[in-house]
mmCIF file of C-alpha atoms in Angstrom:
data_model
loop_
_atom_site.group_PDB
_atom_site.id
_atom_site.type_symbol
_atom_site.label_atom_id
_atom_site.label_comp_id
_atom_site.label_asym_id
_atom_site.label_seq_id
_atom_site.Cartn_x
_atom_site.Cartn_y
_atom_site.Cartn_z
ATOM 1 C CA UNK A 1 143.492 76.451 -62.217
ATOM 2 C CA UNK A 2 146.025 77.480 -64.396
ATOM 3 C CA UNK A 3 147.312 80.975 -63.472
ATOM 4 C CA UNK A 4 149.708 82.666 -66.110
ATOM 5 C CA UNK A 5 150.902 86.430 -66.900
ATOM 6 C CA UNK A 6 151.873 87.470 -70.408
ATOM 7 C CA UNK A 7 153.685 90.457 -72.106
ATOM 8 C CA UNK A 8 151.703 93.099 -74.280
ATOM 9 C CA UNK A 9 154.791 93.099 -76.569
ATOM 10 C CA UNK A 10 155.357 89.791 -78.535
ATOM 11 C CA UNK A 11 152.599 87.293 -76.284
ATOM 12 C CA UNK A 12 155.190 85.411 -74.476
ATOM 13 C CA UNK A 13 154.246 83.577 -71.586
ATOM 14 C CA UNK A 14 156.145 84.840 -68.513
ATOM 15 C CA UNK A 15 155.045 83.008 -66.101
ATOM 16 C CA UNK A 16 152.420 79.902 -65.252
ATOM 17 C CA UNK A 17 151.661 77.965 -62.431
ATOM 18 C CA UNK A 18 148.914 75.575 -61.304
ATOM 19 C CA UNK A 19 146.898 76.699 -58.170
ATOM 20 C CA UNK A 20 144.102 74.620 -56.658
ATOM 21 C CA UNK A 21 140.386 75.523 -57.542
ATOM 22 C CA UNK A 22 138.522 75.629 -54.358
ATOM 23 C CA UNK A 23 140.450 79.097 -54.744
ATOM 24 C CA UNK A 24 139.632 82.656 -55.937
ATOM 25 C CA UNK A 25 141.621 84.114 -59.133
ATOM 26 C CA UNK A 26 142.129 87.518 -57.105
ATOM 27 C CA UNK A 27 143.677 85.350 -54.286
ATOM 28 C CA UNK A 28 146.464 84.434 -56.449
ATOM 29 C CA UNK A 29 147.223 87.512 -57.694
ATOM 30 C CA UNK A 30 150.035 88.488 -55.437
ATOM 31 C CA UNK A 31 152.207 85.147 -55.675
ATOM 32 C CA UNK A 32 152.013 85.581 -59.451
ATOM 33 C CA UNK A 33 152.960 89.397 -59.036
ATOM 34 C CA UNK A 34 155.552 88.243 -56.665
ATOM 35 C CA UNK A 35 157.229 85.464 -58.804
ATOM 36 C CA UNK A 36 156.866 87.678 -61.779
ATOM 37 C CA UNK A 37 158.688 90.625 -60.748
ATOM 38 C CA UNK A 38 161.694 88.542 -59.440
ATOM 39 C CA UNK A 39 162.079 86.969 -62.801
ATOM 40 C CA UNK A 40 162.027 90.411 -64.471
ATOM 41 C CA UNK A 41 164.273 92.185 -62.288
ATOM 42 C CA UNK A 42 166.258 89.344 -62.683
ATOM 43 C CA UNK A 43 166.381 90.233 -66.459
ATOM 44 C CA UNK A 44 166.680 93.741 -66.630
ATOM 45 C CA UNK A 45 162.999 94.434 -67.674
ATOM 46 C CA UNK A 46 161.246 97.133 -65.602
ATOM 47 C CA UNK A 47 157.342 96.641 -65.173
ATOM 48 C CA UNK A 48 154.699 99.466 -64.660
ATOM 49 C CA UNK A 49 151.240 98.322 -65.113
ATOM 50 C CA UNK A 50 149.323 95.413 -64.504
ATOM 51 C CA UNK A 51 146.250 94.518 -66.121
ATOM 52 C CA UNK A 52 143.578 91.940 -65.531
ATOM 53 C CA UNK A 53 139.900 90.810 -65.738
ATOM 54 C CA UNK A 54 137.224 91.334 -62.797
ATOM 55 C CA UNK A 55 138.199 87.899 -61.365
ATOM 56 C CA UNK A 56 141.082 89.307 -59.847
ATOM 57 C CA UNK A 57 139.562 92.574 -58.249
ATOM 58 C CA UNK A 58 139.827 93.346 -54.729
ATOM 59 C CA UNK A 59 140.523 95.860 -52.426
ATOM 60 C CA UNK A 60 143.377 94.071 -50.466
ATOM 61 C CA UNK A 61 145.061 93.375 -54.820
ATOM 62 C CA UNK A 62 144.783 96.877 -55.161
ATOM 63 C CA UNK A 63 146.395 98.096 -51.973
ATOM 64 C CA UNK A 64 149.214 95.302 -53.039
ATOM 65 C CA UNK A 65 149.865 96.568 -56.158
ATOM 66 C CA UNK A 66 149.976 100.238 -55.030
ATOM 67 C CA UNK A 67 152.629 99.059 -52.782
ATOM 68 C CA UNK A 68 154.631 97.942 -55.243
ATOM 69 C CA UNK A 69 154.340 100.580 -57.355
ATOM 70 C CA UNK A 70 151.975 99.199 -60.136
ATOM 71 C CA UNK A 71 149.243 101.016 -61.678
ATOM 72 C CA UNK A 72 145.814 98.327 -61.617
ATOM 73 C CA UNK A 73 144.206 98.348 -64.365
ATOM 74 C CA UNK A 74 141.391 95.917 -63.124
ATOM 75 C CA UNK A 75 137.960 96.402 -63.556
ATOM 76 C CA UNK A 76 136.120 96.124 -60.648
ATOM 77 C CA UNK A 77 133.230 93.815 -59.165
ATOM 78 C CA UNK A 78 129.773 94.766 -60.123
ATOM 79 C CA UNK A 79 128.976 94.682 -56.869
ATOM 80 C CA UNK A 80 131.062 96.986 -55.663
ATOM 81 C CA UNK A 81 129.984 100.510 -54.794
ATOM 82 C CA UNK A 82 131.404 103.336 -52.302
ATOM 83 C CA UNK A 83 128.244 103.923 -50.125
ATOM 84 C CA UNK A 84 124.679 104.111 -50.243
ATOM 85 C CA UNK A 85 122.868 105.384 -52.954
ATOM 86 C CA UNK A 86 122.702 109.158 -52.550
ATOM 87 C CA UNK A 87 125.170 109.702 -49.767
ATOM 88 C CA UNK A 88 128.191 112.059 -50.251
ATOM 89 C CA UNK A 89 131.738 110.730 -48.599
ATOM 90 C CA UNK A 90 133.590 113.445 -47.161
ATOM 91 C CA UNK A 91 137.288 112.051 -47.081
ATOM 92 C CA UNK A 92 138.460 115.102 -44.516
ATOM 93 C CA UNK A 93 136.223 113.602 -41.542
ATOM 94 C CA UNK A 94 135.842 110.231 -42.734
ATOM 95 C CA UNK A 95 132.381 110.630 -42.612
ATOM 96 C CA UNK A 96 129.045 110.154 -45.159
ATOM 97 C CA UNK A 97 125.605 112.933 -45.526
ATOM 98 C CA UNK A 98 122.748 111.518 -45.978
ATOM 99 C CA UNK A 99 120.235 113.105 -48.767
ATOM 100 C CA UNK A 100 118.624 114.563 -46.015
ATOM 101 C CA UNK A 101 122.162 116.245 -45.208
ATOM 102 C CA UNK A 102 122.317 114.415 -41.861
ATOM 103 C CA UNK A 103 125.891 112.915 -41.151
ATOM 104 C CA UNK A 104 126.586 109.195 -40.630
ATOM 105 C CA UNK A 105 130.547 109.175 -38.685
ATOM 106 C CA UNK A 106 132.742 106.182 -39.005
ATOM 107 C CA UNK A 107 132.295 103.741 -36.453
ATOM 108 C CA UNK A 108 134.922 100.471 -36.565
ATOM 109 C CA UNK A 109 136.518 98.710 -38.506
ATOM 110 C CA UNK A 110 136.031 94.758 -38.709
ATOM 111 C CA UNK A 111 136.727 91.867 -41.094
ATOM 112 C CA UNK A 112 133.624 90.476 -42.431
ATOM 113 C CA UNK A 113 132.841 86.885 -41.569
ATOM 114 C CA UNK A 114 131.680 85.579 -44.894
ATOM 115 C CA UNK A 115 134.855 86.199 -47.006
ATOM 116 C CA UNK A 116 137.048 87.270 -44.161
ATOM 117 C CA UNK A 117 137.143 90.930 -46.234
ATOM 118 C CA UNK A 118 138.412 94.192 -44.001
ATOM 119 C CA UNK A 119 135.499 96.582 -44.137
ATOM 120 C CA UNK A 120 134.304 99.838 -42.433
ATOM 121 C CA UNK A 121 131.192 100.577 -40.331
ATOM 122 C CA UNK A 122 129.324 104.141 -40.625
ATOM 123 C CA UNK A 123 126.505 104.541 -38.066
ATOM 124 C CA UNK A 124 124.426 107.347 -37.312
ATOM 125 C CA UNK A 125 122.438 107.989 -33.552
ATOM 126 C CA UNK A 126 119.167 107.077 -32.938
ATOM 127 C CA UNK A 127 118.177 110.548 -32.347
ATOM 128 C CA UNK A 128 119.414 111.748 -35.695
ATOM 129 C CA UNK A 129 116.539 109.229 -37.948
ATOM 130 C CA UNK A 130 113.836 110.424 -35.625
ATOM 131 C CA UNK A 131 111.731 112.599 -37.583
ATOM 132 C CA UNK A 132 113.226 112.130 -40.988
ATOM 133 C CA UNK A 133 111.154 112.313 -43.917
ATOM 134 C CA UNK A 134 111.899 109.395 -45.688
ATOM 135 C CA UNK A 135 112.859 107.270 -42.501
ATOM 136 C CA UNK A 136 110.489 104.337 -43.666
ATOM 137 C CA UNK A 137 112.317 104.367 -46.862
ATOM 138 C CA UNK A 138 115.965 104.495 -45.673
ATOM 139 C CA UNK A 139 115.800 102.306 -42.920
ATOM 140 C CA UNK A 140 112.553 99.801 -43.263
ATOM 141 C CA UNK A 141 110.566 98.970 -40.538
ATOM 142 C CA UNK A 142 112.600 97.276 -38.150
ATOM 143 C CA UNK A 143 115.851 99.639 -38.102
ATOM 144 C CA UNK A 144 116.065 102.659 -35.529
ATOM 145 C CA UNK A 145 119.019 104.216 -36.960
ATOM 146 C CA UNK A 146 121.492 103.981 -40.650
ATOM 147 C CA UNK A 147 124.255 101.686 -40.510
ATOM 148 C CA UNK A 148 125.897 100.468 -43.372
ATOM 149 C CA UNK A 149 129.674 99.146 -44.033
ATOM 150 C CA UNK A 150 131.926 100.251 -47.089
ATOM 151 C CA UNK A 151 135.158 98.418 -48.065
ATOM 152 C CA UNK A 152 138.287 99.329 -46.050
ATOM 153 C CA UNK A 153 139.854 100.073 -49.617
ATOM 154 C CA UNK A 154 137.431 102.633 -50.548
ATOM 155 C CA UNK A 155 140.068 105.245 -51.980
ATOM 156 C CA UNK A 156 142.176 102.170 -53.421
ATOM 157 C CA UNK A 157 138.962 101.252 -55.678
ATOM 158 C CA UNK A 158 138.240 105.041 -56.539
ATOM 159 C CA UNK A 159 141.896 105.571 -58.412
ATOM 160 C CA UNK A 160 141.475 102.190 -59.925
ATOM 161 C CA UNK A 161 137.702 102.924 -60.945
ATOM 162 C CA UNK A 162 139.535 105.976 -62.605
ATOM 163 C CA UNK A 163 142.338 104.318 -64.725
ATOM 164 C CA UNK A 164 140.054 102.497 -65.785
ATOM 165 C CA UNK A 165 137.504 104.358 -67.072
ATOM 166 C CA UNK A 166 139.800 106.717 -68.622
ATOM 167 C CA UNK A 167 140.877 106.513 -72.345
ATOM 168 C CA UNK A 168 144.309 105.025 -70.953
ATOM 169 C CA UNK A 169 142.390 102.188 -69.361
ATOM 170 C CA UNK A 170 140.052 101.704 -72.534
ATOM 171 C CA UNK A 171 143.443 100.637 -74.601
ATOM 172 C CA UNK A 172 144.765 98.663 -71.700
ATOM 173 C CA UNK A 173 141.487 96.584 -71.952
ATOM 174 C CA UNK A 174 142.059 96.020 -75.365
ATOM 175 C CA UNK A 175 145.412 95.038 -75.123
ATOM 176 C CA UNK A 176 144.237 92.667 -72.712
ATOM 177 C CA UNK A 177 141.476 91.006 -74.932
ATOM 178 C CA UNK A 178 144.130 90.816 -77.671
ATOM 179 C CA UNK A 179 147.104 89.366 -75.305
ATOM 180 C CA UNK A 180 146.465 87.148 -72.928
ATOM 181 C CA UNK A 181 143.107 85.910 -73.772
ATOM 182 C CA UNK A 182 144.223 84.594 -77.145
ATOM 183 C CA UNK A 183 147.297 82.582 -75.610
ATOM 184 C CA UNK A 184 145.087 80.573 -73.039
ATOM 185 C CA UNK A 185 142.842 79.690 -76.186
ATOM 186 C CA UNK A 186 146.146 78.754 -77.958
ATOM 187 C CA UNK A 187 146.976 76.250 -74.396
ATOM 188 C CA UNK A 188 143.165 74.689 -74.150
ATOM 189 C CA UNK A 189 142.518 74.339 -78.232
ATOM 190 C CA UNK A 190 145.881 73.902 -79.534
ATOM 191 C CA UNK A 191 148.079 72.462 -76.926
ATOM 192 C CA UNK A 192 145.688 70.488 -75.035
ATOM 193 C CA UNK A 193 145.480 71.960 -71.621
ATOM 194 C CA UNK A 194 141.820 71.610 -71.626
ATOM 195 C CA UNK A 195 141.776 69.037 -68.433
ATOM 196 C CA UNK A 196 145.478 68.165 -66.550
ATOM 197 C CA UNK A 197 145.115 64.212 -66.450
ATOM 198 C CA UNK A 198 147.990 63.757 -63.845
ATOM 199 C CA UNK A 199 147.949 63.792 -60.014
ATOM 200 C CA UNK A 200 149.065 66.526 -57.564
ATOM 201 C CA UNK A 201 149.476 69.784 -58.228
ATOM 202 C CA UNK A 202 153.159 69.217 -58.651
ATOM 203 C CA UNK A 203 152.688 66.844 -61.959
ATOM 204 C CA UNK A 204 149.744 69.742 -62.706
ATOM 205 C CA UNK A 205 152.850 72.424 -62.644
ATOM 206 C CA UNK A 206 155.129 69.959 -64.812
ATOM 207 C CA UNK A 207 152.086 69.859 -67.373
ATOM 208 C CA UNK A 208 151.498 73.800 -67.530
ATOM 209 C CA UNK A 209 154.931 74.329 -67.622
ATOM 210 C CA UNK A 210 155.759 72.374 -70.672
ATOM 211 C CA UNK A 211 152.641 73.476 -72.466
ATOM 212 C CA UNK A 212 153.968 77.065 -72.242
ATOM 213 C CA UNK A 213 157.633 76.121 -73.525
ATOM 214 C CA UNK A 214 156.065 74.538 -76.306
ATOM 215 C CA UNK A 215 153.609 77.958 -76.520
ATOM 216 C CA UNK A 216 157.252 80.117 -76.375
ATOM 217 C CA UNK A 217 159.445 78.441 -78.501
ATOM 218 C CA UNK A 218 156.682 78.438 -81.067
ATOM 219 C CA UNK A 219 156.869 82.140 -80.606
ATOM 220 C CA UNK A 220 160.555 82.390 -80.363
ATOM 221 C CA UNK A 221 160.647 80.470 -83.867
ATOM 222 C CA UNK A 222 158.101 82.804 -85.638
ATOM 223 C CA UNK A 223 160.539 85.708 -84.698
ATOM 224 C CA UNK A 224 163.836 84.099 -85.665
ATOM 225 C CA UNK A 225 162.428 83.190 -88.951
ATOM 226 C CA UNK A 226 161.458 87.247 -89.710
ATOM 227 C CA UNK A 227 164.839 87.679 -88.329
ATOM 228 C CA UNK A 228 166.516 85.705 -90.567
ATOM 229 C CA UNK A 229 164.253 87.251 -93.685
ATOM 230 C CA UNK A 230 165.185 91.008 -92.197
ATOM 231 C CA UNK A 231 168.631 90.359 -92.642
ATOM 232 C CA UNK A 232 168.430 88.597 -96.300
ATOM 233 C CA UNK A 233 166.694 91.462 -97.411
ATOM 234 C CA UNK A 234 169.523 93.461 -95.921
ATOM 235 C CA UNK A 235 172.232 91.310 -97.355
ATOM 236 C CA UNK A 236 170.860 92.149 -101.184
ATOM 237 C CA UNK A 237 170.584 95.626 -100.001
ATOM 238 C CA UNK A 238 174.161 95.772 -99.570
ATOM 239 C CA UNK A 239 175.034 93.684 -102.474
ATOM 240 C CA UNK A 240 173.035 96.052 -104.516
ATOM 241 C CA UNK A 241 174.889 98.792 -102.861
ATOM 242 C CA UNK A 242 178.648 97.350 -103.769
ATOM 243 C CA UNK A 243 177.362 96.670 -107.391
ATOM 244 C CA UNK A 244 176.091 100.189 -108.084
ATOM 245 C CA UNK A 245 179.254 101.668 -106.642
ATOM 246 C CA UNK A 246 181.117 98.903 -108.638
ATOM 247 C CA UNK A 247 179.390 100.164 -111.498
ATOM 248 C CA UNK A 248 179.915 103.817 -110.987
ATOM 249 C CA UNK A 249 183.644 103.275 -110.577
ATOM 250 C CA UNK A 250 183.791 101.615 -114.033
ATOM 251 C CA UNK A 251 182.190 104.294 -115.549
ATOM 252 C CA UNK A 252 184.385 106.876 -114.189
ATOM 253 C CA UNK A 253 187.377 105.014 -115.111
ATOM 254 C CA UNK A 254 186.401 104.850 -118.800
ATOM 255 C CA UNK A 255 185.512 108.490 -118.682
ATOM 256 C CA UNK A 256 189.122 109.180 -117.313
ATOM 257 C CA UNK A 257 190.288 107.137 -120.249
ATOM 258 C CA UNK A 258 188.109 108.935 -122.767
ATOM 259 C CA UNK A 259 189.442 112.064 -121.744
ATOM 260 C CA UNK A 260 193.218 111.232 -121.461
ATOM 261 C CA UNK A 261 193.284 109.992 -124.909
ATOM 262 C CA UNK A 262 191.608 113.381 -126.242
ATOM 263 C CA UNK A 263 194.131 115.125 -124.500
ATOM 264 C CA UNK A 264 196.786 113.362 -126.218
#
């Protein structure tokens, strides 16, 4: 897989690596946050907010970037949601009502098996599913009492749910779509990184690393050339400057002239 950031100002590729596939793109999020924010430290450039697409949502990403100060802008997975359908999270006590207003407390927390994800158990008591109403519906036939788990992020999600679904978030997306997107089209149509036909990932990293100097200098080119035409057009600017003050100093001569030889 070919992992690479890119800057929302001119589309330059600032950083690319080559990770193995039997991998998740959210799982190499924080090497390329941590190689990227050397480099621009390194430079003097100051970075704020990171966006990406749903691949590379997670609770434990989010948590990272908060910690480094980064606002996510990062849709989340579809399957994500903060508890049960109809339940109300109170934050204070850590703690979920049920529709029927009963409470469900936190019980553990654990790491999940399947994808080794950090999660949180809420469980009510037997007692307090006894004679609810809609017991058959909430628990099914073979449960005696609500249990359910919730991602240990839970609050990390909410304040990235909330940048992005705010206006903010809405132009992020689009700058996005109109970044990064474009440049790995540019790499797989243009500068053939469609398959990597070495061996290793080190002769994979030589390959994606040449495609994007080839991708930058193409871009560094582009704006030396409006450069150069920039200061052309400010070279005749001047020249036409000097000539109209040339001009004006002519005609002020000859009008001192005029006037000395009325005088005599």
């Amino acid at each position: 897989m070919s992992q690479l950031s890119v800057d929302t100002g001119h589309h330059v590729i600032t950083g690319i690596k080559a990770h193995h596939a039997d991998g998740k793109d959210s799982q190499c999020l924080p090497d390329i946050c941590n190689r990227l924010e050397k480099r621009l430290h390194k430079q003097g450039l100051l970075w704020h907010n990171c966006i990406a697409d749903t691949g590379y949502s997670s609770g434990e990403n989010y948590a990272y970037l908060e910690e480094k100060g980064l606002r996510s802008y990062i849709p989340p997975h579809g399957t994500y949601k903060g508890g049960p359908d109809g339940f109300e999270y109170h934050k204070e006590n850590d703690c979920y009502t049920c529709p029927q207003g009963k409470t469900i407390p936190f019980k553990k927390v654990f790491f999940e098996k399947k994808n080794n994800t950090k999660k949180k158990e809420y469980r009510a008591l037997k007692h307090v599913c006894v004679d609810c109403p809609i017991r058959s519906q909430c628990l099914g036939k073979s449960a005696q009492e609500k249990k359910f788990t919730v991602t240990f992020y839970r609050e990390e999600y909410e304040r990235n749910n909330a940048r992005v679904n705010s206006p903010r978030g809405s132009y992020m997306k689009g700058k996005r779509q109109s970044t990064v997107e474009p440049v790995f089209g540019t790499l797989t149509q243009f500068l053939g990184l469609r398959k990597i036909n070495t061996l290793g990932i080190k002769q994979a990293n030589k390959v994606m690393h040449l495609s994007a100097i080839a991708y930058n200098l193409k871009k560094y080119l582009k704006f030396t050339q409006k450069r150069v035409k920039s200061g052309a057009g400010m070279l005749a600017l001047l020249f036409l400057i000097k000539n109209s003050v040339y001009k004006l100093e002519k005609l002020f001569l000859r009008s001192l002239k005029i006037a000395n030889y009325k005088a005599i």
